[in-house]
CSV table of N, CA and C in Angstrom, one decimal:
chain,number,residue,atom,x,y,z
A,7,MET,N,60.5,151.0,25.2
A,7,MET,CA,61.9,151.5,25.6
A,7,MET,C,62.0,153.0,25.2
A,8,PRO,N,62.7,153.8,26.1
A,8,PRO,CA,62.8,155.2,25.8
A,8,PRO,C,63.8,155.5,24.7
A,9,ASN,N,63.6,156.6,24.1
A,9,ASN,CA,64.6,157.2,23.1
A,9,ASN,C,65.9,157.4,23.8
A,10,TRP,N,67.0,157.1,23.1
A,10,TRP,CA,68.4,157.2,23.7
A,10,TRP,C,68.6,158.6,24.3
A,11,GLU,N,68.4,159.6,23.5
A,11,GLU,CA,68.7,161.0,23.9
A,11,GLU,C,67.8,161.4,25.0
A,12,ASP,N,66.6,161.0,25.1
A,12,ASP,CA,65.7,161.3,26.2
A,12,ASP,C,66.2,160.7,27.5
A,13,TYR,N,66.6,159.4,27.4
A,13,TYR,CA,67.2,158.7,28.6
A,13,TYR,C,68.5,159.4,29.0
A,14,LYS,N,69.3,159.8,28.1
A,14,LYS,CA,70.6,160.4,28.4
A,14,LYS,C,70.3,161.7,29.2
A,15,ALA,N,69.4,162.5,28.7
A,15,ALA,CA,69.0,163.8,29.4
A,15,ALA,C,68.4,163.5,30.7
A,16,GLU,N,67.6,162.5,30.9
A,16,GLU,CA,67.1,162.1,32.2
A,16,GLU,C,68.2,161.7,33.2
A,17,ALA,N,69.1,160.9,32.7
A,17,ALA,CA,70.3,160.5,33.5
A,17,ALA,C,71.1,161.7,34.0
A,18,LYS,N,71.4,162.6,33.1
A,18,LYS,CA,72.1,163.9,33.5
A,18,LYS,C,71.3,164.7,34.5
A,19,GLY,N,70.0,164.7,34.3
A,19,GLY,CA,69.1,165.5,35.2
A,19,GLY,C,69.1,164.9,36.6
A,20,ARG,N,69.3,163.6,36.8
A,20,ARG,CA,69.3,163.1,38.1
A,20,ARG,C,70.7,163.1,38.7
A,21,GLY,N,71.7,163.7,37.9
A,21,GLY,CA,73.1,163.8,38.5
A,21,GLY,C,74.0,162.7,38.0
A,22,ALA,N,73.6,161.8,37.2
A,22,ALA,CA,74.5,160.8,36.7
A,22,ALA,C,75.6,161.4,35.7
A,23,LEU,N,76.7,160.7,35.6
A,23,LEU,CA,77.7,161.1,34.7
A,23,LEU,C,77.2,161.2,33.2
A,24,ALA,N,76.5,160.2,32.8
A,24,ALA,CA,75.9,160.2,31.4
A,24,ALA,C,77.0,160.4,30.4
A,25,LEU,N,78.1,159.7,30.6
A,25,LEU,CA,79.2,159.7,29.6
A,25,LEU,C,79.0,158.7,28.5
A,26,GLU,N,78.9,159.2,27.3
A,26,GLU,CA,78.6,158.3,26.2
A,26,GLU,C,79.9,157.8,25.5
A,27,LEU,N,80.0,156.5,25.5
A,27,LEU,CA,81.1,155.8,24.9
A,27,LEU,C,80.5,154.8,23.9
A,28,TYR,N,81.4,154.1,23.2
A,28,TYR,CA,81.0,153.1,22.2
A,28,TYR,C,81.7,151.8,22.5
A,29,VAL,N,80.9,150.7,22.5
A,29,VAL,CA,81.4,149.4,22.9
A,29,VAL,C,81.4,148.5,21.6
A,30,VAL,N,82.5,147.9,21.3
A,30,VAL,CA,82.6,146.9,20.3
A,30,VAL,C,82.8,145.6,20.9
A,31,THR,N,82.0,144.6,20.5
A,31,THR,CA,82.2,143.2,20.8
A,31,THR,C,82.7,142.5,19.6
A,32,SER,N,83.9,142.0,19.6
A,32,SER,CA,84.6,141.4,18.4
A,32,SER,C,84.7,139.9,18.6
A,33,VAL,N,84.3,139.2,17.6
A,33,VAL,CA,84.4,137.7,17.7
A,33,VAL,C,85.1,137.1,16.5
A,34,PRO,N,85.8,136.0,16.6
A,34,PRO,CA,86.4,135.4,15.4
A,34,PRO,C,85.4,135.1,14.3
A,35,ALA,N,85.8,135.4,13.1
A,35,ALA,CA,85.0,135.1,11.9
A,35,ALA,C,85.7,134.2,10.9
A,36,ALA,N,87.0,133.9,11.2
A,36,ALA,CA,87.8,133.1,10.3
A,36,ALA,C,88.6,132.1,11.2
A,37,GLU,N,89.4,131.3,10.5
A,37,GLU,CA,90.3,130.3,11.2
A,37,GLU,C,91.3,131.1,12.1
A,38,PRO,N,91.7,130.4,13.2
A,38,PRO,CA,92.7,131.0,14.1
A,38,PRO,C,93.9,131.6,13.4
A,39,ALA,N,94.4,130.9,12.3
A,39,ALA,CA,95.6,131.4,11.6
A,39,ALA,C,95.3,132.8,11.1
A,40,ALA,N,94.1,133.1,10.6
A,40,ALA,CA,93.8,134.4,10.1
A,40,ALA,C,93.8,135.5,11.2
A,41,VAL,N,93.3,135.1,12.3
A,41,VAL,CA,93.3,136.0,13.5
A,41,VAL,C,94.7,136.3,13.9
A,42,LYS,N,95.6,135.3,14.0
A,42,LYS,CA,97.0,135.4,14.4
A,42,LYS,C,97.7,136.3,13.4
A,43,ALA,N,97.4,136.1,12.1
A,43,ALA,CA,98.1,136.9,11.1
A,43,ALA,C,97.8,138.4,11.1
A,44,ALA,N,96.6,138.7,11.5
A,44,ALA,CA,96.1,140.1,11.6
A,44,ALA,C,96.5,140.7,13.0
A,45,LEU,N,97.0,139.9,13.9
A,45,LEU,CA,97.2,140.4,15.3
A,45,LEU,C,98.2,141.6,15.3
A,46,PRO,N,99.4,141.5,14.7
A,46,PRO,CA,100.4,142.6,14.8
A,46,PRO,C,99.8,143.9,14.3
A,47,ALA,N,99.1,143.9,13.2
A,47,ALA,CA,98.5,145.1,12.7
A,47,ALA,C,97.4,145.6,13.6
A,48,HIS,N,96.6,144.7,14.1
A,48,HIS,CA,95.5,145.1,15.0
A,48,HIS,C,96.1,145.8,16.3
A,49,LEU,N,97.2,145.2,16.9
A,49,LEU,CA,97.7,145.8,18.1
A,49,LEU,C,98.4,147.1,17.8
A,50,ALA,N,99.0,147.3,16.6
A,50,ALA,CA,99.5,148.6,16.3
A,50,ALA,C,98.4,149.6,16.1
A,51,TYR,N,97.3,149.2,15.5
A,51,TYR,CA,96.2,150.1,15.3
A,51,TYR,C,95.6,150.5,16.7
A,52,GLN,N,95.4,149.5,17.6
A,52,GLN,CA,94.9,149.8,18.9
A,52,GLN,C,95.8,150.8,19.6
A,53,ARG,N,97.1,150.6,19.5
A,53,ARG,CA,98.1,151.6,20.1
A,53,ARG,C,98.0,153.0,19.5
A,54,SER,N,97.7,153.1,18.2
A,54,SER,CA,97.6,154.4,17.6
A,54,SER,C,96.3,155.1,18.1
A,55,LEU,N,95.2,154.3,18.3
A,55,LEU,CA,94.0,154.9,18.9
A,55,LEU,C,94.2,155.3,20.3
A,56,GLU,N,95.0,154.5,21.1
A,56,GLU,CA,95.3,154.8,22.5
A,56,GLU,C,96.1,156.1,22.5
A,57,ASP,N,97.1,156.3,21.6
A,57,ASP,CA,97.9,157.4,21.6
A,57,ASP,C,97.1,158.7,21.3
A,58,ASN,N,96.1,158.6,20.5
A,58,ASN,CA,95.3,159.8,20.1
A,58,ASN,C,94.1,160.0,20.9
A,59,GLY,N,93.9,159.2,22.0
A,59,GLY,CA,92.8,159.4,22.9
A,59,GLY,C,91.5,158.8,22.5
A,60,GLN,N,91.4,157.9,21.5
A,60,GLN,CA,90.2,157.4,21.0
A,60,GLN,C,89.9,156.0,21.6
A,61,LEU,N,90.9,155.3,22.1
A,61,LEU,CA,90.7,154.0,22.8
A,61,LEU,C,90.7,154.2,24.3
A,62,VAL,N,89.6,153.7,24.9
A,62,VAL,CA,89.4,153.8,26.3
A,62,VAL,C,90.0,152.6,27.0
A,63,LEU,N,89.5,151.4,26.6
A,63,LEU,CA,89.9,150.1,27.1
A,63,LEU,C,89.7,149.1,26.0
A,64,ALA,N,90.5,148.0,26.0
A,64,ALA,CA,90.4,146.9,25.1
A,64,ALA,C,91.0,145.7,25.6
A,65,GLY,N,90.5,144.5,25.3
A,65,GLY,CA,91.1,143.3,25.6
A,65,GLY,C,90.2,142.1,25.4
A,66,PRO,N,90.8,140.9,25.6
A,66,PRO,CA,90.1,139.7,25.4
A,66,PRO,C,89.1,139.4,26.5
A,67,LEU,N,88.1,138.6,26.1
A,67,LEU,CA,87.1,138.1,27.1
A,67,LEU,C,87.2,136.6,27.3
A,68,SER,N,87.0,136.1,28.5
A,68,SER,CA,87.0,134.6,28.7
A,68,SER,C,85.7,134.0,28.3
A,69,ASP,N,85.6,132.7,28.4
A,69,ASP,CA,84.4,132.0,28.2
A,69,ASP,C,83.5,132.3,29.4
A,70,GLU,N,82.3,131.7,29.5
A,70,GLU,CA,81.4,132.0,30.6
A,70,GLU,C,81.9,131.4,31.9
A,71,SER,N,82.8,130.4,31.9
A,71,SER,CA,83.3,129.8,33.1
A,71,SER,C,84.4,130.7,33.7
A,72,GLY,N,85.0,131.5,32.9
A,72,GLY,CA,86.2,132.3,33.3
A,72,GLY,C,87.5,131.6,33.2
A,73,ALA,N,87.4,130.3,32.8
A,73,ALA,CA,88.6,129.5,32.8
A,73,ALA,C,89.4,129.4,31.5
A,74,MET,N,88.7,129.7,30.4
A,74,MET,CA,89.2,129.5,29.0
A,74,MET,C,89.1,130.8,28.2
A,75,MET,N,90.1,130.9,27.3
A,75,MET,CA,90.0,132.0,26.3
A,75,MET,C,88.9,131.6,25.3
A,76,GLU,N,88.0,132.5,25.0
A,76,GLU,CA,87.0,132.2,24.0
A,76,GLU,C,87.2,132.7,22.6
A,77,GLY,N,88.1,133.8,22.6
A,77,GLY,CA,88.4,134.4,21.3
A,77,GLY,C,87.6,135.7,21.1
A,78,ALA,N,86.6,136.0,22.0
A,78,ALA,CA,85.9,137.2,21.9
A,78,ALA,C,86.7,138.4,22.5
A,79,GLY,N,86.5,139.6,22.1
A,79,GLY,CA,87.2,140.7,22.7
A,79,GLY,C,86.2,141.9,22.8
A,80,LEU,N,86.6,142.8,23.7
A,80,LEU,CA,85.8,144.0,24.0
A,80,LEU,C,86.7,145.2,23.7
A,81,ILE,N,86.1,146.2,23.0
A,81,ILE,CA,86.9,147.5,22.7
A,81,ILE,C,85.9,148.6,23.1
A,82,ILE,N,86.4,149.6,23.8
A,82,ILE,CA,85.6,150.8,24.2
A,82,ILE,C,86.3,152.0,23.6
A,83,TYR,N,85.5,152.7,22.7
A,83,TYR,CA,86.0,153.9,22.0
A,83,TYR,C,85.4,155.2,22.6
A,84,ARG,N,86.2,156.2,22.5
A,84,ARG,CA,85.6,157.6,22.6
A,84,ARG,C,85.5,158.1,21.1
A,85,ALA,N,84.3,158.6,20.8
A,85,ALA,CA,84.0,159.1,19.5
A,85,ALA,C,82.9,160.1,19.5
A,86,ALA,N,82.8,160.9,18.5
A,86,ALA,CA,81.8,162.0,18.5
A,86,ALA,C,80.4,161.5,18.2
A,87,THR,N,80.4,160.4,17.3
A,87,THR,CA,79.1,159.9,16.8
A,87,THR,C,79.2,158.4,16.7
A,88,MET,N,78.1,157.8,16.5
A,88,MET,CA,78.0,156.3,16.2
A,88,MET,C,78.7,156.0,14.9
A,89,GLU,N,78.6,156.9,13.9
A,89,GLU,CA,79.2,156.7,12.6
A,89,GLU,C,80.8,156.8,12.8
A,90,ALA,N,81.2,157.7,13.6
A,90,ALA,CA,82.7,157.8,13.8
A,90,ALA,C,83.2,156.6,14.5
A,91,ALA,N,82.5,156.1,15.5
A,91,ALA,CA,82.9,154.8,16.2
A,91,ALA,C,82.9,153.7,15.2
A,92,ARG,N,81.8,153.6,14.4
A,92,ARG,CA,81.8,152.5,13.4
A,92,ARG,C,83.0,152.6,12.4
A,93,ALA,N,83.4,153.8,12.1
A,93,ALA,CA,84.6,153.9,11.2
A,93,ALA,C,85.8,153.4,11.9
A,94,LEU,N,86.0,153.7,13.2
A,94,LEU,CA,87.1,153.2,13.9
A,94,LEU,C,87.1,151.6,13.9
A,95,ALA,N,86.0,151.0,14.2
A,95,ALA,CA,85.9,149.6,14.2
A,95,ALA,C,86.1,149.0,12.8
A,96,GLU,N,85.6,149.6,11.8
A,96,GLU,CA,85.8,149.1,10.5
A,96,GLU,C,87.2,149.2,10.0
A,97,ALA,N,87.9,150.2,10.5
A,97,ALA,CA,89.3,150.4,10.1
A,97,ALA,C,90.3,149.4,10.8
A,98,ASP,N,89.8,148.8,11.9
A,98,ASP,CA,90.7,147.8,12.6
A,98,ASP,C,91.1,146.7,11.6
A,99,PRO,N,92.4,146.5,11.6
A,99,PRO,CA,92.9,145.4,10.7
A,99,PRO,C,92.3,144.1,10.8
A,100,MET,N,91.9,143.7,12.1
A,100,MET,CA,91.2,142.4,12.3
A,100,MET,C,89.9,142.4,11.5
A,101,HIS,N,89.1,143.5,11.6
A,101,HIS,CA,87.8,143.5,10.9
A,101,HIS,C,88.0,143.7,9.4
A,102,ARG,N,89.0,144.5,9.0
A,102,ARG,CA,89.2,144.7,7.5
A,102,ARG,C,89.6,143.4,6.9
A,103,ALA,N,90.4,142.6,7.6
A,103,ALA,CA,90.8,141.3,7.0
A,103,ALA,C,89.7,140.2,7.2
A,104,LYS,N,88.6,140.6,7.8
A,104,LYS,CA,87.5,139.6,8.0
A,104,LYS,C,87.9,138.5,8.9
A,105,ALA,N,89.0,138.7,9.7
A,105,ALA,CA,89.4,137.6,10.6
A,105,ALA,C,88.4,137.6,11.8
A,106,ARG,N,87.8,138.8,12.1
A,106,ARG,CA,86.9,139.0,13.2
A,106,ARG,C,85.7,139.8,12.7
A,107,SER,N,84.6,139.6,13.3
A,107,SER,CA,83.4,140.5,13.0
A,107,SER,C,83.1,141.2,14.3
A,108,PHE,N,82.2,142.2,14.2
A,108,PHE,CA,82.0,143.0,15.4
A,108,PHE,C,80.5,143.5,15.4
A,109,THR,N,80.1,143.8,16.7
A,109,THR,CA,78.9,144.5,16.9
A,109,THR,C,79.3,145.8,17.6
A,110,LEU,N,78.5,146.9,17.4
A,110,LEU,CA,78.8,148.2,18.0
A,110,LEU,C,77.6,148.7,18.7
A,111,ARG,N,77.7,149.2,19.9
A,111,ARG,CA,76.6,149.8,20.7
A,111,ARG,C,77.1,151.0,21.4
A,112,LYS,N,76.2,151.9,21.6
A,112,LYS,CA,76.5,153.1,22.5
A,112,LYS,C,76.4,152.5,23.9
A,113,TRP,N,77.2,153.1,24.8
A,113,TRP,CA,77.2,152.8,26.2
A,113,TRP,C,77.1,154.1,27.0
A,114,LEU,N,76.2,154.2,27.9
A,114,LEU,CA,76.0,155.4,28.7
A,114,LEU,C,76.5,155.0,30.1
A,115,VAL,N,77.7,155.6,30.4
A,115,VAL,CA,78.3,155.3,31.7
A,115,VAL,C,77.7,156.2,32.8
A,116,ASN,N,77.0,155.6,33.7
A,116,ASN,CA,76.3,156.4,34.7
A,116,ASN,C,76.8,156.2,36.1
A,117,GLU,N,77.1,154.9,36.5
A,117,GLU,CA,77.5,154.6,37.8
A,117,GLU,C,78.8,153.9,37.9
A,118,GLY,N,79.4,153.8,39.1
A,118,GLY,CA,80.6,153.1,39.3
A,118,GLY,C,81.7,154.1,39.8
A,119,SER,N,82.9,153.5,40.0
A,119,SER,CA,84.0,154.3,40.4
A,119,SER,C,85.3,153.7,39.7
A,120,LEU,N,86.3,154.5,39.6
A,120,LEU,CA,87.5,154.1,39.0
A,120,LEU,C,88.7,154.7,39.7
A,121,ASN,N,89.6,153.9,40.2
A,121,ASN,CA,90.8,154.3,40.9
A,121,ASN,C,92.0,153.8,40.1
A,122,ILE,N,92.9,154.7,39.8
A,122,ILE,CA,94.1,154.4,39.1
A,122,ILE,C,95.3,154.8,39.9
A,123,ALA,N,96.2,153.8,40.1
A,123,ALA,CA,97.5,154.1,40.8
A,123,ALA,C,98.6,154.1,39.7
A,124,LEU,N,99.4,155.2,39.7
A,124,LEU,CA,100.4,155.3,38.7
A,124,LEU,C,101.7,155.5,39.5
A,125,GLY,N,102.7,154.6,39.2
A,125,GLY,CA,104.0,154.8,39.8
A,125,GLY,C,104.9,155.6,38.9
A,126,LEU,N,105.1,156.8,39.2
A,126,LEU,CA,105.9,157.7,38.3
A,126,LEU,C,107.3,157.2,38.0
A,127,SER,N,107.9,156.7,39.1
A,127,SER,CA,109.3,156.3,38.9
A,127,SER,C,109.5,154.9,38.3
A,128,THR,N,108.4,154.1,38.5
A,128,THR,CA,108.5,152.7,38.0
A,128,THR,C,107.8,152.5,36.7
A,129,GLY,N,106.9,153.4,36.3
A,129,GLY,CA,106.1,153.3,35.1
A,129,GLY,C,105.0,152.2,35.3
A,130,ARG,N,104.7,151.8,36.5
A,130,ARG,CA,103.7,150.8,36.7
A,130,ARG,C,102.3,151.5,37.0
A,131,ALA,N,101.3,150.9,36.5
A,131,ALA,CA,99.9,151.4,36.7
A,131,ALA,C,99.1,150.2,37.1
A,132,SER,N,98.1,150.5,37.9
A,132,SER,CA,97.1,149.5,38.3
A,132,SER,C,95.7,150.2,38.4
A,133,MET,N,94.7,149.5,38.1
A,133,MET,CA,93.4,150.0,38.1
A,133,MET,C,92.5,149.2,39.1
A,134,LEU,N,91.8,149.9,40.0
A,134,LEU,CA,91.0,149.2,40.9
A,134,LEU,C,89.5,149.5,40.6
């Protein structure tokens, strides 16, 4: 497997976006009551990261069938380094309370498209 920085340079060289983000997969590590108890502080923390531009996207994941909540979640951060992204994840009240555990990975965004519709008078937004 290639070195991360070498691959990133190669991707940029071929014209890809090569946007480096950080992805956290978070899973329950305690009883549901512990997760529920940490939820208000977790949501407030996520909101603060959103307000200061560090949170890209976040939300729960379904089970593999798509029919049930599994309890796993996905969080995507903007950060300068892996260490800075790890600090964001570790500071999350869910993780601090040990209600959830997480894995952290770099994500190199190279392909795809994103369309956002924003209703200025309605305050509604949709993403396609």
